[in-house]
Structure formats: structure tokens, C-alpha cells
Amino acid sequence: MATQLKSADIVIVGLGWTGGILAKELAETGLSIVVLERGGPRDTNPDFMYPTIHDELRYAQRHELMQNVSRETLTFRNNASETALPMRQLGSFLPGEGVGGAGVHWNGVTWRWLPWDHEPLKQTLSRYGKAVIPPDMQLQDWGVAYDELEPYYDKFEYLCGVSGKAGNLRGESIDGGNVFEGPRQRDYPNPPMLQTHAGALFEKAAKSLGYHPFPGPSANMSQAYINPDGVAFGACHYCGYCERFGCEANAKASAHFTVIPLAAGKSNVEIRTNARVMKVNLDTKKTRAESVTYIDAGGREFEQPAGLVVLSAYALGNVHLMLLSGIGKPYNPTSGDGVVGRNYAYQIGSGATVFFDEKTWINPFMGAGALAVNIDDFNTGSFDHAREGFIGGGGISTPSSGGRPIGFHPVPPGTPAWGVEWKRAVVRHYNHTLTVINQGSVMSYRQNYLDLDPAYRDRYGRPLLRMTFDYHANEQKQANFLADICVKIGQEMGAERVARRGSPERYSIVPYQSTHNTGGAAMGADPTTSALNRYCQTWDVSNVFVTGACAFPQNAGKNPTGPIGALAYWTADAIKRYLKNPAPLVPA
């Protein structure tokens, strides 16, 4: 029997970037707010102090900061004819757990998605017509255009102290920035990071091929910074321990030392850690949330009533809670009915490994999570991708994120996988190798979705989330096309040898690729194809809002944290309007 607690005005489930932003923004209303985080508390000191935080085995290989799959996992299959099996260890993606969520161990790459990414259906129909869209592709607009989100992108960038260079300032193209980006009203808060030799080689080669290289937008600080909330950041040390690690210098933006302490300092905000939410409880009509049920670290069950519920967990966790709670109709891929679980998407990668002679020194050990030189000449909406036989595109870059000794040991194809010859090859190539990578968009398809597994349950007795996903011909064409561009850039650098990595034949959940899961609770203008309206309010239960990448109807050729942060601020403003008149913000 759950212990009934005193009612709160607002309950927020999950305390990463979105939960932290919403807690901080909504605290200004003076309403009582309870925030429930399934993991434990964290702070830079003592949790991320040097030298212990630079333990590659503990953090990068054994996933100290990630979701514990022995307690909660998912099942996976490539298509509905297969039997889904549980993911017993983390692989393809790494959801976070604990205060700050995945925003603690991210690299700091902070894009604005391109205007095309917010309205892909509208842009595709106006440019190419309906005939280019494959029959099973569920291309869908957000219901929110880039221009509407621009002020919120700006707010998130200044919160995070993003280092970069504008390429489109109020409609004027700026040389050296990303000329393909949507117009911005002001430049980044910090100048670009220092360029590595790998970046210089990429920039020179890209320019000689007629492309438009620019420094990647980075929430790793190029200099000491104080954000608009008065939070101080240190300057990046270029130590190479960003992804999968916390930052000892607070030089990588994270919710755990920015928005979360500001929210926690308010008397009307209570944060409860080690509080794992089991479900959202609805009224008898299934149109209003009344409370959430959670279990604490001691296994005790509590029911927390609330007037408003905000789901701000990781994308997959939000969808799982919606399905368990009966919020929205589950998606049926056969009939096409239902919306929760629909439009799940991932990303597709390809590229090239570029090997140089021993006179060219790359020094891969020094780097930063988001340190890279990029081109968007072949990203979504930047070129005539339909002429190449696909919809979408990808960002191409040379990252300098740090060549740590366990994880980075490049060798040419044909090298033995172990033994003396392998060791010699690692010694020969470690300091003389870089990668040129494509981060490709993935559109949503009828056959790719999330639902509840009928066979497997977690330790709490709940059905596991089931993922059904595979790559389609559209994305494979795109990945192969962009792999050829990566090879061309590598050759232009003067490489001794370039090893091409083309499209995977099938998606595998085993090797790490990116923690960029999107969809499952897509936003949109049509309640028959979207779970959320344009303000991230659920269509069916008006006092439940859902944030994060689960709201994106498809995936872009860019990291999702920038639009996640912008959408959190956008949703916070919408909730403030809702609180004045609790009702659907968009008529169904």
C-alpha cells in the first residue's frame, strides 16, 4: 500500500537538462514543486574531482554515470517478425541516471537544428513534391518553426556559455561560421575553442573542395564565463575526458551546477533523489492526472498527488511512463492508429579513418568533448538531397574529443585484432590518425516504434519497453553518399591511406553509436499523428506535459541537446500560460 503524501501544485519527473530548466523557471510562480529523480544526488565536488574522475575504466567502460540495466532495461528487435530480447548491458546508447542526467556525461555539442529539421514535411512538399516521400516514411512537422524557437535557442546557449561563431547573423552570412544555419539575433556568448591540427587539416581540405568549414558549437568553455543567472564556469583544460565523465572544472555546461542549484535554493521546490516513478495515476475518465506513484531507495512506495505533472525523464523513459500510465493511445504499426510509441528514430553514421605518414602528428590525446571542425554542406535542407535519391542529410566533421588509451587505438584494415602485430600498428598509428565522420539524420517509419513488451518485466513487475527499429534504404543511401564525401576530404588532407566506413546493413544495439534517441511521443498539429501538441502538452490528458527528444518527430543530422534545451524553455513559458487557465492550449 502506497503512502499518500501532501499534494503539490507541480510534480516534475526526472532531473536532467529539461527537468532542471523547468524546475528553475516554474519556481518563479511560487507554486509548490516536487521533483523526483530516480538516481542519486551529484555535485562537482566531491563526485567529479581530479584525478579520480579521469578513470577511463570506471566511467567510459563500466558506465559509472549511466542507467543500471540490471534494474531497468528494454528489449530490442529489428522488426516485428523477430522476438525482442533484453538489453543486458549498455551499448548503442547510454542514458544517464542521477541528478543532471545524461547532461552530466555528454560531450557538450550544442547545435541549433536547421530550419528544415523543424518542418521537414512542409519543406519537402514545397521543394520536391509528395512523390519523393517513401510510402512508409512518416515525415512530420513539429508544429513549431525555427523562427519561433530562435529566442529559446539563444537563451539555452547563453545558459550553457556555448563557444562558437555565428554564420547567419540576422540574415547576413558570416564567413567562418555555419552559413547554412537559421538566422540568429546575436552571436554565441563565447568565441570558438582552440583549433587542433586535425581541425586545421580538415578546414584546409574542406575549403579546397569548395565546402564551408566552421568551428563546432561547444558547451566546453573557450574561456572563463559567467552566465546570465550568475553561474561561473571554468575554462576548458582540453584534457579529453568529457564524454562519459563529469567535469572537475565546471568547464562543460551541466544542469547539476547551473539550473538545478538555483531551483533547489527556492523554498517552494523540493528535490527527492532515488525516487523511481512507477506510473502516473489518472482519474476514472483518463483525462486528468491526479498523482504519481514512486518507490524510494528503501523500496517504500509513495503516492504524490499534484495538479500538474511534467515528464522530463530521458526520451525512452518518458515514453515508457506514458505507455504504463495509459496517457495517449498506444501506436499500432499494422493499422497506423495510435500515437504513443510512434515516430521513434535514431541516427545513422558513416565516415572515414584517415591514416597519415609519421611526419604528420595529430596528438589525439588532448581534446575536448565538442571540439571539432564541421561542414553542413550536405546536411538536411542544405543541398539537393532528393537528386541523390534520399531525404535528409548529415553533418560531417573531424572531432578532437580525446584519444583515451583504452578506447582509441586506430589501425588500418587487415591488421590482426590482437597480438604483436596489432600492438605495433597501434604504436605506429595512434599519433598519426584522425577520423572524418558523418552524423546522419534518420526519418521515422511505420515499422519503427516503441511499445510494451508482452514477455519481459523489470524488477518492479512492469512490462519492459520494447524497441523495434532498423535502418531503411533512404538512410543507407544517405550514409553511403556522405561516406564518399568523407573519403574525399581525407584524401584532400594528403593522407597515406583512407579507410571508408559505409552504411551498416542493419542497426545493431550492441556497439556504442550515439545517445540520440528521438520520438515515441512526437509533437505536432494533428492529434491523430502526434502525442503532444506544439507546446508539449499531451492531447488526451491536459495537465501532463512531456519534454525532451521524445517529442521530435524524426531525427536530424545533429546532436539533440540544443533543441531539447530550447524546447524546455518554450514549454516552461507555455506551462505558465496554462497555469493561469488550466485547459488545453491547443483545441484537439
Tab-separated table of C-alpha atoms in Angstrom, residues 59-63 66-67 87 89-96 102-103 105-109 242-245 314 346-350 369 401 404 407 437-439 471 501 504 507-517 559-561:
chain	number	residue	atom	x	y	z
A	59	TYR	CA	33.469	5.803	-16.294
A	60	ALA	CA	33.957	5.133	-20.019
A	61	GLN	CA	33.989	1.326	-19.994
A	62	ARG	CA	31.950	0.399	-16.922
A	63	HIS	CA	29.443	3.262	-17.242
A	66	MET	CA	24.737	5.596	-16.673
A	67	GLN	CA	21.456	3.756	-16.263
A	87	MET	CA	19.456	-5.338	-23.482
A	89	GLN	CA	24.426	-4.244	-20.940
A	90	LEU	CA	24.604	-0.728	-22.328
A	91	GLY	CA	25.778	-0.467	-25.913
A	92	SER	CA	24.355	1.669	-28.713
A	93	PHE	CA	23.271	4.488	-26.383
A	94	LEU	CA	23.972	5.495	-22.776
A	95	PRO	CA	21.061	7.004	-20.801
A	96	GLY	CA	22.170	8.783	-17.659
A	102	ALA	CA	22.823	12.461	-19.396
A	103	GLY	CA	23.692	16.168	-19.351
A	105	HIS	CA	28.330	12.880	-19.146
A	106	TRP	CA	27.579	14.442	-22.551
A	107	ASN	CA	30.269	15.901	-24.806
A	108	GLY	CA	28.853	19.426	-24.850
A	109	VAL	CA	27.919	19.595	-28.558
A	242	CYS	CA	34.301	14.853	-21.459
A	243	GLU	CA	32.042	12.195	-22.905
A	244	ARG	CA	31.062	9.708	-20.154
A	245	PHE	CA	32.697	11.873	-17.475
A	314	TYR	CA	15.186	10.565	-20.756
A	346	TYR	CA	17.819	7.099	-34.098
A	347	GLN	CA	20.773	8.250	-36.219
A	348	ILE	CA	22.977	6.626	-38.844
A	349	GLY	CA	26.731	7.004	-39.047
A	350	SER	CA	29.375	6.576	-41.717
A	369	GLY	CA	34.131	16.736	-25.985
A	401	SER	CA	37.352	14.749	-28.403
A	404	ARG	CA	41.954	7.925	-24.406
A	407	GLY	CA	39.007	3.443	-26.224
A	437	ILE	CA	32.607	11.284	-39.575
A	438	ASN	CA	29.080	11.696	-40.872
A	439	GLN	CA	26.278	12.054	-38.349
A	471	TYR	CA	17.594	1.293	-40.993
A	501	ARG	CA	33.118	3.208	-43.398
A	504	PRO	CA	25.545	-0.522	-41.835
A	507	TYR	CA	21.008	-1.486	-36.994
A	508	SER	CA	22.760	-3.175	-34.082
A	509	ILE	CA	22.082	-2.235	-30.485
A	510	VAL	CA	25.442	-3.676	-29.346
A	511	PRO	CA	28.215	-1.161	-30.227
A	512	TYR	CA	28.052	2.403	-28.981
A	513	GLN	CA	26.894	4.898	-31.627
A	514	SER	CA	25.189	7.901	-30.004
A	515	THR	CA	22.821	8.658	-27.140
A	516	HIS	CA	20.480	10.399	-29.562
A	517	ASN	CA	17.148	8.572	-29.296
A	559	ASN	CA	23.087	16.283	-31.654
A	560	PRO	CA	19.720	16.897	-29.942
A	561	THR	CA	20.691	18.809	-26.768
